[in-house]
PDB file of C-alpha atoms in Angstrom:
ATOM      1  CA  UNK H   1      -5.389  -0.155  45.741  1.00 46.00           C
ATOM      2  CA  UNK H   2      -7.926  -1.241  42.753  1.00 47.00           C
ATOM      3  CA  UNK H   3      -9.293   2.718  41.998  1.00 58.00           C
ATOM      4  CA  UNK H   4      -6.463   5.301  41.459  1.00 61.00           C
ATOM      5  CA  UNK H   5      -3.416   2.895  42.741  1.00 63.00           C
ATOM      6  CA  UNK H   6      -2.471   0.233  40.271  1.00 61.00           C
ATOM      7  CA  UNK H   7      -1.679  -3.429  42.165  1.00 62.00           C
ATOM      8  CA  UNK H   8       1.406  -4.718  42.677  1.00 60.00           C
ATOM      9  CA  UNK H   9       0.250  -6.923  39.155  1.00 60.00           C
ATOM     10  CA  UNK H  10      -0.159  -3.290  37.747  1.00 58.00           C
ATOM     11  CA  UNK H  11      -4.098  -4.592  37.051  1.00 60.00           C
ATOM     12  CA  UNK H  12      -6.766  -2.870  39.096  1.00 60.00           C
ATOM     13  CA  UNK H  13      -6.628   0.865  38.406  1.00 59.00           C
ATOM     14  CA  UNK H  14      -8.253   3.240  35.923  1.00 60.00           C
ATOM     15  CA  UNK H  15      -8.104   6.571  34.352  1.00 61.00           C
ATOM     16  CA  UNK H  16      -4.779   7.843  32.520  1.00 62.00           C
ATOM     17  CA  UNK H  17      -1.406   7.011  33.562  1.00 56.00           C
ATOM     18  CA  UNK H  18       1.577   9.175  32.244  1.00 60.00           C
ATOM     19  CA  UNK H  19       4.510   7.086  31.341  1.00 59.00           C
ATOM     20  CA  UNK H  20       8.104   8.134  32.087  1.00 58.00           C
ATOM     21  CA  UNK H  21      10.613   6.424  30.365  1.00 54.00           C
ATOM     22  CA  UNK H  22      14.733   6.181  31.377  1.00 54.00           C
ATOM     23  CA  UNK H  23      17.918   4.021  31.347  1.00 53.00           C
ATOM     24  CA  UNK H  24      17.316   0.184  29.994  1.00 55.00           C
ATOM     25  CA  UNK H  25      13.745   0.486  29.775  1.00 50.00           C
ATOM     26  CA  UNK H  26      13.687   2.613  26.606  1.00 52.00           C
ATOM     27  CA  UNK H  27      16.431   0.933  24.613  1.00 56.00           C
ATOM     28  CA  UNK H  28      13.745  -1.498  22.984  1.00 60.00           C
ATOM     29  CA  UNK H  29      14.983  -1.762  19.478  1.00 66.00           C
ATOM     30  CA  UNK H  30      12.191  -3.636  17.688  1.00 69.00           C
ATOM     31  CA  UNK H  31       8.717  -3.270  17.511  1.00 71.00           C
ATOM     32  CA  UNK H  32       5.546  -4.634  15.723  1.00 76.00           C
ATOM     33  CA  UNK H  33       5.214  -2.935  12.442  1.00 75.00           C
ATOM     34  CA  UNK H  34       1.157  -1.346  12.440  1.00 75.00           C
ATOM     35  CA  UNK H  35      -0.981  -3.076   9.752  1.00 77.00           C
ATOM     36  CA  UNK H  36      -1.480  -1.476   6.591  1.00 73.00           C
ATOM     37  CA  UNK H  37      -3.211   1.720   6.023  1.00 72.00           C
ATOM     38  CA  UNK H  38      -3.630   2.269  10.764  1.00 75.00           C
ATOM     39  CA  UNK H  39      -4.369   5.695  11.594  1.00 76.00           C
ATOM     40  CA  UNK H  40      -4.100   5.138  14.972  1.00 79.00           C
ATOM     41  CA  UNK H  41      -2.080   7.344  17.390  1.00 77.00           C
ATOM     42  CA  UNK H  42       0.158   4.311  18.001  1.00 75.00           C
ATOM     43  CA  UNK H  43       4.076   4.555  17.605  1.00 76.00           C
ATOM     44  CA  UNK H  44       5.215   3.918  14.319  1.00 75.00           C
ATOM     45  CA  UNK H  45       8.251   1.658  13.113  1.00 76.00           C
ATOM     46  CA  UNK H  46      10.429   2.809  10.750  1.00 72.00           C
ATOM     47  CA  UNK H  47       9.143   0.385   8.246  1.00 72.00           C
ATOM     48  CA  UNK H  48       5.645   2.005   8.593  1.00 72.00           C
ATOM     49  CA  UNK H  49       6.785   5.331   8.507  1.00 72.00           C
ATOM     50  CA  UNK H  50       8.800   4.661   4.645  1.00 67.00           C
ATOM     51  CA  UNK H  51       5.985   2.542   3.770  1.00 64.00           C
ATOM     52  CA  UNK H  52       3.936   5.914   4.674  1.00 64.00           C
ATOM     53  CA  UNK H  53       6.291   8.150   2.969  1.00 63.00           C
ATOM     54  CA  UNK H  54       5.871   6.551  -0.301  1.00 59.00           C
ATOM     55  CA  UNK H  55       8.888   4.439  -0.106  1.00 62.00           C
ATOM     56  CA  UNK H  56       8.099   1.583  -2.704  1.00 69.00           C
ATOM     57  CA  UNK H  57       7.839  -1.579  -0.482  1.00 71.00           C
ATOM     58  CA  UNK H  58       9.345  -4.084  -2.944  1.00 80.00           C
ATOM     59  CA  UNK H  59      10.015  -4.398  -6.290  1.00 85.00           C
ATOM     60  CA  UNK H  60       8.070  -7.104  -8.172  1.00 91.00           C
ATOM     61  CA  UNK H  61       8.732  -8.334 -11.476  1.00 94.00           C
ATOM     62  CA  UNK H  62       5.517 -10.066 -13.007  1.00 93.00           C
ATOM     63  CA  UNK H  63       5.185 -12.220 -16.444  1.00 90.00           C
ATOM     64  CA  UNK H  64       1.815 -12.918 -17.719  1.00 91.00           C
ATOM     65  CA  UNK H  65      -2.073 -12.054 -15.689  1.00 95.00           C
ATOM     66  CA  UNK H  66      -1.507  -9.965 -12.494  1.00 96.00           C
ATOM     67  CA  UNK H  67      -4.464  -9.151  -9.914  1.00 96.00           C
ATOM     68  CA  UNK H  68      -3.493  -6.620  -7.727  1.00 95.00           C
ATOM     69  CA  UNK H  69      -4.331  -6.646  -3.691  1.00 93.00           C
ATOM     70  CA  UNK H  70      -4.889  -4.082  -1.005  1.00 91.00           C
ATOM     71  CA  UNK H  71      -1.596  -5.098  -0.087  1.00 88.00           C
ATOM     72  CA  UNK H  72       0.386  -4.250  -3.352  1.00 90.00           C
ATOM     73  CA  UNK H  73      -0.183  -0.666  -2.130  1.00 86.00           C
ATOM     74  CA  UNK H  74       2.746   0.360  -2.698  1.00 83.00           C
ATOM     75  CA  UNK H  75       4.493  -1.903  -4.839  1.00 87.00           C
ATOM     76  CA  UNK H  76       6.550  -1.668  -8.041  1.00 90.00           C
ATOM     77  CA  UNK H  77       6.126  -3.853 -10.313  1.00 94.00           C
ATOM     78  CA  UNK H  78       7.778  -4.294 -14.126  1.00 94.00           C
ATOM     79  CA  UNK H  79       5.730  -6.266 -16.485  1.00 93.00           C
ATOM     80  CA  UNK H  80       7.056  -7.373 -20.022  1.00 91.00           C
ATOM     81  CA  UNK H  81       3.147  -6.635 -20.711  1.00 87.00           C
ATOM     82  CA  UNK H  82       2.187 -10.054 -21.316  1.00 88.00           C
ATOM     83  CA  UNK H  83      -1.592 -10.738 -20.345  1.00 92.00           C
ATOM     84  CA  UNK H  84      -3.779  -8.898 -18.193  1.00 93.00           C
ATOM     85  CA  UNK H  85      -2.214  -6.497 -14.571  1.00 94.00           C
ATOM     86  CA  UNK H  86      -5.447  -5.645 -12.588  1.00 93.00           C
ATOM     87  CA  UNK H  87      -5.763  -2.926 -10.258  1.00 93.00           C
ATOM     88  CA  UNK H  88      -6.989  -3.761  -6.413  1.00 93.00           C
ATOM     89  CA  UNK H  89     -10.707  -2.706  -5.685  1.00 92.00           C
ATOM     90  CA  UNK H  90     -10.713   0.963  -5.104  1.00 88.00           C
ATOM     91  CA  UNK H  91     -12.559  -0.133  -2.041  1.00 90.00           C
ATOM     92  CA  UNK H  92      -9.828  -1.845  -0.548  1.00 91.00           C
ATOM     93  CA  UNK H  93      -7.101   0.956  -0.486  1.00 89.00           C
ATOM     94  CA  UNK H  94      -7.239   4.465   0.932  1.00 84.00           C
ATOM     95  CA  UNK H  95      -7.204   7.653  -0.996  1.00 85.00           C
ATOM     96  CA  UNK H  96      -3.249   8.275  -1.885  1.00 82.00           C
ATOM     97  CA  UNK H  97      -2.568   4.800  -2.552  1.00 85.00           C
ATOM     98  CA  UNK H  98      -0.113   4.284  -5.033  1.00 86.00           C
ATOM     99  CA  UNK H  99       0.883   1.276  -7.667  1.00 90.00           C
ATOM    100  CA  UNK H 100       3.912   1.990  -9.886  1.00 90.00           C
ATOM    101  CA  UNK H 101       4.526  -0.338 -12.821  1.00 92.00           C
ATOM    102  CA  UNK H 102       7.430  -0.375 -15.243  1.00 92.00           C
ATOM    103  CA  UNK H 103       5.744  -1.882 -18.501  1.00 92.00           C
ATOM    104  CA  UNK H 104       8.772  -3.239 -20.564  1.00 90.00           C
ATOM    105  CA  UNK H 105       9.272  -5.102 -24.108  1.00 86.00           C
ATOM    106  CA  UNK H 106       7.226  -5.537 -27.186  1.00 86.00           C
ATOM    107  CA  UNK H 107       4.389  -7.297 -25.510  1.00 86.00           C
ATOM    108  CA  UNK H 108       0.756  -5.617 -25.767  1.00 87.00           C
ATOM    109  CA  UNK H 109      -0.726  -6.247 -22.588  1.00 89.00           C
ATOM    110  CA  UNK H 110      -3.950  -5.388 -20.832  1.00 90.00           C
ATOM    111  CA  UNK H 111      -4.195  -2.853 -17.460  1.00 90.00           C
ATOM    112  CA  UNK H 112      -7.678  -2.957 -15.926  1.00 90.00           C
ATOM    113  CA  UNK H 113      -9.826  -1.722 -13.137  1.00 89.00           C
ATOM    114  CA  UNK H 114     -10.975  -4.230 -10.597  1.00 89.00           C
ATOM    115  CA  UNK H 115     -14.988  -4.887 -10.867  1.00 86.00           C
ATOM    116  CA  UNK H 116     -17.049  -2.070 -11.541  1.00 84.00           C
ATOM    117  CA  UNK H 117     -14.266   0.668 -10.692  1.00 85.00           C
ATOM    118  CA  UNK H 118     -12.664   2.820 -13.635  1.00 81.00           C
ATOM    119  CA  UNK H 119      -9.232   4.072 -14.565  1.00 83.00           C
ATOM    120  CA  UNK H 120      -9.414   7.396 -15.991  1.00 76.00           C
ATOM    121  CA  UNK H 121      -6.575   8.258 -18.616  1.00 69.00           C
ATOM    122  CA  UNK H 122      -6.704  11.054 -20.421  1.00 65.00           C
ATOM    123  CA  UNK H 123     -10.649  11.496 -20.142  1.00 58.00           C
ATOM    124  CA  UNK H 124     -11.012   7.466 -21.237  1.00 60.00           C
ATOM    125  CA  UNK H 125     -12.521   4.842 -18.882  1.00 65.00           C
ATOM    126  CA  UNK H 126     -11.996   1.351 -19.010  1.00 68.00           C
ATOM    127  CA  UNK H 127      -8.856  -0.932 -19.296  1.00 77.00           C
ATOM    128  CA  UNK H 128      -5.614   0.425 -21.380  1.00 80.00           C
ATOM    129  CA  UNK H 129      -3.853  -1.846 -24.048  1.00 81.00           C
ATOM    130  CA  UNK H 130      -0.304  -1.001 -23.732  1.00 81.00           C
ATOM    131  CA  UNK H 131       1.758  -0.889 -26.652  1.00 77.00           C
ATOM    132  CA  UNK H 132       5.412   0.882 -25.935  1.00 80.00           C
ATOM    133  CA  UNK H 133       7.804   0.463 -22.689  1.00 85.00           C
ATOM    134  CA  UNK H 134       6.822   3.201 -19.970  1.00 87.00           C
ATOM    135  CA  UNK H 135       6.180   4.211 -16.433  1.00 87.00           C
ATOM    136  CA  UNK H 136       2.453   4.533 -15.495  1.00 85.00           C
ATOM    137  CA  UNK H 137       1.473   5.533 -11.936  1.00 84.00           C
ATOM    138  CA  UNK H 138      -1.801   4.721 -10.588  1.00 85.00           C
ATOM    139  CA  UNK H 139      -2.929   6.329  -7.627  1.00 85.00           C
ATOM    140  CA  UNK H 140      -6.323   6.207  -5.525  1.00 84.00           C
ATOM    141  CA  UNK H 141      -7.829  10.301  -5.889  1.00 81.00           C
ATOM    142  CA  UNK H 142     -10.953  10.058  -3.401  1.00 75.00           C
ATOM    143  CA  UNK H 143     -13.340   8.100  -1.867  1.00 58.00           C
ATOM    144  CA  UNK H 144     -12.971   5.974   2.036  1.00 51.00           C
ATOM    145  CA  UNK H 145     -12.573   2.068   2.577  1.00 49.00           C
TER     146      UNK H 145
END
């Protein structure tokens, strides 16, 4: 017991242990959902798989300045393009991220890169002034966190 027989504590033993699961002991119906952006080999939720598939994770709507987060990867939001919507730091997210926003009304509002970064739309860097109602999709192309 201690080396290649696990106590009765199931503490004391190393190396790799295959797992065999049956009856009651695999009808666990919840689970802790992995953080944001894990590449682990642990099991997924559901919630992390859809939130990996692209499924939007919320819709938000927003009035006035907006400054995106890592964790509005993700997100919709609809704007009525009052003040200034900020994109996260392209450091914080991983290549693929997504932001969707739904820019609506008559307002002329302001989208910008975070810090030093750059949005790139049709050849021009910089922030965009928005002037009509549209769809824009802003999505991560390279670079690691």
């Amino acid at each position: 017991i201690g080396t290649n027989v696990p106590s009765p504590t199931g503490g004391g033993a190393s190396g790799t242990w295959p797992i065999s699961i049956s009856g009651a002991a695999a009808s666990a119906s919840t689970a802790t959902t992995a953080a944001q952006f894990n590449s682990s080999t642990s099991i997924a939720t559901t919630a992390f798989v859809q939130r990996a598939l692209g499924n939007m994770q919320t819709s938000t709507p927003i009035t006035g300045n907006y400054t995106c987060t890592a964790a509005d990867a993700g997100k919709h939001f609809t704007w009525d393009g009052n003040g200034v919507f900020t994109l996260p730091p392209t450091s914080s997210v991983l290549p693929g991220t997504v932001i969707k926003l739904y820019k609506y009304g008559t307002n002329n509002g302001t989208i910008q890169a975070s810090g030093t970064d750059f949005i790139n739309a049709n050849g021009t860097n910089g922030s965009i002034v928005t002037t009509d109602t549209g769809f824009v999709e802003f999505v991560k192309e390279s670079g690691t966190i």
